[in-house]
mmCIF file of C-alpha atoms in Angstrom:
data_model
loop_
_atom_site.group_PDB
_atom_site.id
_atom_site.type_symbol
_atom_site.label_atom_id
_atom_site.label_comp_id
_atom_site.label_asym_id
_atom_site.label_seq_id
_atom_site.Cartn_x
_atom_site.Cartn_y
_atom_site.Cartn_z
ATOM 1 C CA UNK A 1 3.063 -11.119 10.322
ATOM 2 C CA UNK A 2 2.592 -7.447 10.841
ATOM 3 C CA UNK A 3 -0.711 -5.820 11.841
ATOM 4 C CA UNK A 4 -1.816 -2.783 9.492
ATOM 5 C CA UNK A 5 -1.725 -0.276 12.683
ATOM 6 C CA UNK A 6 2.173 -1.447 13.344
ATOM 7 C CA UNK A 7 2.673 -1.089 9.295
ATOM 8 C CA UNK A 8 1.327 2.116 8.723
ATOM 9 C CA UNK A 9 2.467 3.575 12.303
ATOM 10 C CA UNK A 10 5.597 2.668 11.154
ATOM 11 C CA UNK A 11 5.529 4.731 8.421
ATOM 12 C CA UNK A 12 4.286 7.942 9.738
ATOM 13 C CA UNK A 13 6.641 7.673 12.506
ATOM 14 C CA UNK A 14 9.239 7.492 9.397
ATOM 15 C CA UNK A 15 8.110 9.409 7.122
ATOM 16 C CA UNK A 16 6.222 12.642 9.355
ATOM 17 C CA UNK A 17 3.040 14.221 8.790
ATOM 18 C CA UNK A 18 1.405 13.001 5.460
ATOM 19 C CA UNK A 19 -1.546 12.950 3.298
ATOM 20 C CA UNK A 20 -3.961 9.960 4.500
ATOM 21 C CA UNK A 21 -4.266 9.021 0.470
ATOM 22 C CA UNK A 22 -0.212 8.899 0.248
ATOM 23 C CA UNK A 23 -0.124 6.718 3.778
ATOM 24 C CA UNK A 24 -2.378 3.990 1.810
ATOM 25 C CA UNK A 25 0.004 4.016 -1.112
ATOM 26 C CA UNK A 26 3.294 3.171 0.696
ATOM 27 C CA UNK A 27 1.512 0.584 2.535
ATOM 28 C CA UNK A 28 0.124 -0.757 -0.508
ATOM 29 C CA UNK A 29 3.487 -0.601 -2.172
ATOM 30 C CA UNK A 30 5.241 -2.337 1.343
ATOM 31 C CA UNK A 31 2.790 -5.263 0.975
ATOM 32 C CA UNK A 32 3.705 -5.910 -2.791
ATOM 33 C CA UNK A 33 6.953 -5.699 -2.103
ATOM 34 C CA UNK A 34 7.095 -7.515 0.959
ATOM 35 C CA UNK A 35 5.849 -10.387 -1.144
ATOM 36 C CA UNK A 36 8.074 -10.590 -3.769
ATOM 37 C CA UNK A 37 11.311 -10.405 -1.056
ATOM 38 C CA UNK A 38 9.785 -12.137 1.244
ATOM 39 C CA UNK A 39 7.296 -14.536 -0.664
ATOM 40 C CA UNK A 40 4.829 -13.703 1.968
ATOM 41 C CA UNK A 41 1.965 -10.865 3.171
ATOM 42 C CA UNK A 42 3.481 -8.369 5.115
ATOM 43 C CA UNK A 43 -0.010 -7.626 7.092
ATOM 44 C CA UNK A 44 -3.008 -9.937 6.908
ATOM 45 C CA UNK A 45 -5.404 -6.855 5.339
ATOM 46 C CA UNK A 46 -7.932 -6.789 2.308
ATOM 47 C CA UNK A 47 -6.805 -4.276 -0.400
ATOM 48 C CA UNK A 48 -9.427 -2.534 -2.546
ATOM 49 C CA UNK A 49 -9.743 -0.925 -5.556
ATOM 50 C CA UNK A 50 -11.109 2.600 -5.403
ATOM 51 C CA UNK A 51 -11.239 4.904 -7.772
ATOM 52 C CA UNK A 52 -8.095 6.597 -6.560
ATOM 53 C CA UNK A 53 -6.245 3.397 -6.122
ATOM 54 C CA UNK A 54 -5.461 0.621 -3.740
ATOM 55 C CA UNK A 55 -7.190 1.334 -0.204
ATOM 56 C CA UNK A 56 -6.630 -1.106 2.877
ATOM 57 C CA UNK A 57 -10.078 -1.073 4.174
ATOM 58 C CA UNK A 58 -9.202 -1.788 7.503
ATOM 59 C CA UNK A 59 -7.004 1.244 7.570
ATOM 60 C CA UNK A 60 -9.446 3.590 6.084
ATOM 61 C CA UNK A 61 -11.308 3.059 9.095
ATOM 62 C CA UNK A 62 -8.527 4.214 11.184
ATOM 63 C CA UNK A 63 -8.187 7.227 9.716
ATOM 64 C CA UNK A 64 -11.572 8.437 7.568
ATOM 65 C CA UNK A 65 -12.426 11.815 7.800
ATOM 66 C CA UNK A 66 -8.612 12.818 8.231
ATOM 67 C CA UNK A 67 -6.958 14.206 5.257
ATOM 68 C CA UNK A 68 -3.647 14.524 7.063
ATOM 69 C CA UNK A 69 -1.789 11.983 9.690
ATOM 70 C CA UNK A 70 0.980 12.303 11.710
ATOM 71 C CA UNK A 71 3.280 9.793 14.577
ATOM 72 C CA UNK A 72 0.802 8.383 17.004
ATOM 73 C CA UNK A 73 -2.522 9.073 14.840
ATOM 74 C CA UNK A 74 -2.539 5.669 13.699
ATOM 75 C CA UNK A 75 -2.523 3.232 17.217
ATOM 76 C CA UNK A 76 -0.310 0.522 16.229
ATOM 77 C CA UNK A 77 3.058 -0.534 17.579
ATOM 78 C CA UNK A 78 6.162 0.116 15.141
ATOM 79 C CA UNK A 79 8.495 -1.859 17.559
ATOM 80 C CA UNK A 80 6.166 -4.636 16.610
ATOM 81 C CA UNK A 81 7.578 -4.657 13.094
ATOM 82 C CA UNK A 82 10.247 -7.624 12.758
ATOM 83 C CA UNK A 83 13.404 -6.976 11.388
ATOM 84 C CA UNK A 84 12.750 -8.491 7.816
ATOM 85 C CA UNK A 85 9.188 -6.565 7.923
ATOM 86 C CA UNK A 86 11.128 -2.924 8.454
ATOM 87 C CA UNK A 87 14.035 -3.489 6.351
ATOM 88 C CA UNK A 88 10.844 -4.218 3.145
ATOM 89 C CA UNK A 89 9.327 -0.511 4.929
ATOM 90 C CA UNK A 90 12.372 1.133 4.578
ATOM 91 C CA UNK A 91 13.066 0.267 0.758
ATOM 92 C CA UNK A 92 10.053 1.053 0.307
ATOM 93 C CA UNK A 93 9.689 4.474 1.620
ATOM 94 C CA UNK A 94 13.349 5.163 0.361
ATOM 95 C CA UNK A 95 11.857 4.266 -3.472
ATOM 96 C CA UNK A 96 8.419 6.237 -2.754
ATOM 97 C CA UNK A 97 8.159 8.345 0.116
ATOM 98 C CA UNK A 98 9.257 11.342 -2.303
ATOM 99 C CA UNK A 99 6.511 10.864 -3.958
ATOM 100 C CA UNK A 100 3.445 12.901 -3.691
ATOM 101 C CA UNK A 101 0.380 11.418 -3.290
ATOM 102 C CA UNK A 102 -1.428 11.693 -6.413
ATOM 103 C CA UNK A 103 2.052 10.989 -8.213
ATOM 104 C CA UNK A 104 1.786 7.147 -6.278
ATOM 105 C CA UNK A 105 -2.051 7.073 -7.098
ATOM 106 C CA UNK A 106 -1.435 7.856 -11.253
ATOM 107 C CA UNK A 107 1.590 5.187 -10.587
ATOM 108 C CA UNK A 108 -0.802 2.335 -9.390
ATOM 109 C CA UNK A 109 -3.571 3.241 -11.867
ATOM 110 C CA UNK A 110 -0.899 2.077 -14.450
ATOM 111 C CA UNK A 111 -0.317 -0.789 -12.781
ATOM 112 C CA UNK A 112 -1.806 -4.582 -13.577
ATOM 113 C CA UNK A 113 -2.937 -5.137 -9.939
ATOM 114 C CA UNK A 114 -5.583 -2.075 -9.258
ATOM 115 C CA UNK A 115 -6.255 -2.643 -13.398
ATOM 116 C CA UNK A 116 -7.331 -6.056 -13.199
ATOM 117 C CA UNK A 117 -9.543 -5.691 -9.991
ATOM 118 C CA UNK A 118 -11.765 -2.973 -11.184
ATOM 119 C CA UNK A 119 -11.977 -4.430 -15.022
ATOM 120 C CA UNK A 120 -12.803 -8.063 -13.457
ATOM 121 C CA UNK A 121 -15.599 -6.385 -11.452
ATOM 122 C CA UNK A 122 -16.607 -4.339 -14.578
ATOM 123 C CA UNK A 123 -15.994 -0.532 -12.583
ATOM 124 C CA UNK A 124 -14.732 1.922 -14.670
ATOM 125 C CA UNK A 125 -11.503 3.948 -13.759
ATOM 126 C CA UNK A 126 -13.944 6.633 -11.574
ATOM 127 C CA UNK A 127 -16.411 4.141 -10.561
ATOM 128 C CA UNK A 128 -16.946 3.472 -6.915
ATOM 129 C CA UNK A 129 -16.131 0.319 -5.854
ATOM 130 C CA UNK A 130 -14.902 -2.140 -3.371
ATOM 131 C CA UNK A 131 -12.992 -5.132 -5.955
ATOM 132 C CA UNK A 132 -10.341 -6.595 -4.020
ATOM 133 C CA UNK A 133 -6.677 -6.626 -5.104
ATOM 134 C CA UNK A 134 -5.392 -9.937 -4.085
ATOM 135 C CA UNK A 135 -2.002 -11.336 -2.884
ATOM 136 C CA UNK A 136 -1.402 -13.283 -6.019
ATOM 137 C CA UNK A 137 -2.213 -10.512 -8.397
ATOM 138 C CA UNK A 138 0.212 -8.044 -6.658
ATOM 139 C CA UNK A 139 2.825 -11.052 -6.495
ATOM 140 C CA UNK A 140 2.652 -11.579 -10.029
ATOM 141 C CA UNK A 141 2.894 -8.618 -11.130
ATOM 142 C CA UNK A 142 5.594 -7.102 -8.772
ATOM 143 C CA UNK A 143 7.942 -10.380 -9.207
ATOM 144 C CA UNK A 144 7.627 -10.031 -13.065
ATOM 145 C CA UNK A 145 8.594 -5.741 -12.709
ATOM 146 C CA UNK A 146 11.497 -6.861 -10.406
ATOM 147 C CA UNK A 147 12.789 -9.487 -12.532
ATOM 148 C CA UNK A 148 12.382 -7.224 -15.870
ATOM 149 C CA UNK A 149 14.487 -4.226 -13.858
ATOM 150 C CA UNK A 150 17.076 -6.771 -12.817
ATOM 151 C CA UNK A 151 17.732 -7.404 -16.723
#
C-alpha cells in the first residue's frame, strides 16, 4: 500500500503545478477508484469531509498554507508507487486532471460519499467539520457508478 506523500507526489510530478484544493481531489478520486479496481485502499489515510469536499488530513498538513504545489513540494517517493497503484493514478488523472478545482469539488458535493459523512454528523453543506468519509462508503458508492456506466 501506497503512502499519501508517494500518492500525491505522484501526481504533481504528473500533472505540474496545481491548486492544493484540486491535488486533494484527484487523490480522493485515486483512492475510490483504487478500491473498486483493486478492492483495496490505495494509501492507508483518513478522508474528511470539509465544507469544500473530501480532504486527506494527513496531506493537508503537508501542504497548509500553500495554495499552489508543484514536483518535489510534497516529500514522498513516486517510484514507490507499484505498478497496479500508478496504472489506478493514471486513469484517474486522465478522467479528472482537466478538471479545475472547484469543478472536482461541486462534482464530490453531488456525490453519496462526502453527502453521507456530513448529514450523519449533522454539518450542513458550509459547516466546518472533520466527519470522516470511510472506505466502505466510497466503495459502495463508486462500484455501484461503475457498474451503472458499464450498462
Amino acid at each position: 500500500m501506497a503512502r499519501i506523500e508517494d500518492v500525491a507526489a505522484y501526481v504533481l510530478d504528473k500533472q505540474g503545478p496545481i491548486t492544493a484544493m484540486k491535488l486533494q481531489k484527484l487523490c480522493y478520486y485515486a483512492q475510490a477508484w483504487n478500491l473498486v479496481w483493486e478492492d483495496r485502499p490505495l494509501f492507508d489515510a483518513r478522508v474528511e469531509a470539509w465544507a469544500n469536499g473530501p480532504v486527506i488530513a494527513d496531506l493537508y498538513r503537508l501542504h497548509r498554507g500553500r495554495f499552489e504545489l508543484g514536483a518535489g513540494d510534497i516529500a514522498g517517493e513516486p517510484k514507490a508507487l507499484t505498478p497496479a497503484e500508478r496504472e489506478t493514478v493514471d486513469a484517474v488523472l486522465d478522467f479528472y486532471g482537466g478538471m479545475t478545482a472547484h469543478h472536482l469539488s461541486d462534482l464530490t458535493h453531488r456525490e453519496d460519499p462526502w453527502l453521507q459523512a456530513r448529514e450523519s454528523a449533522g454539518l450542513s453543506p458550509m459547516d466546518r467539520g472533520t466527519a470522516e468519509i470511510t472506505t466502505a462508503a466510497m466503495h459502495e458508492f463508486y462500484v455501484a457508478l461503475a457498474t451503472a456506466e458499464a450498462a
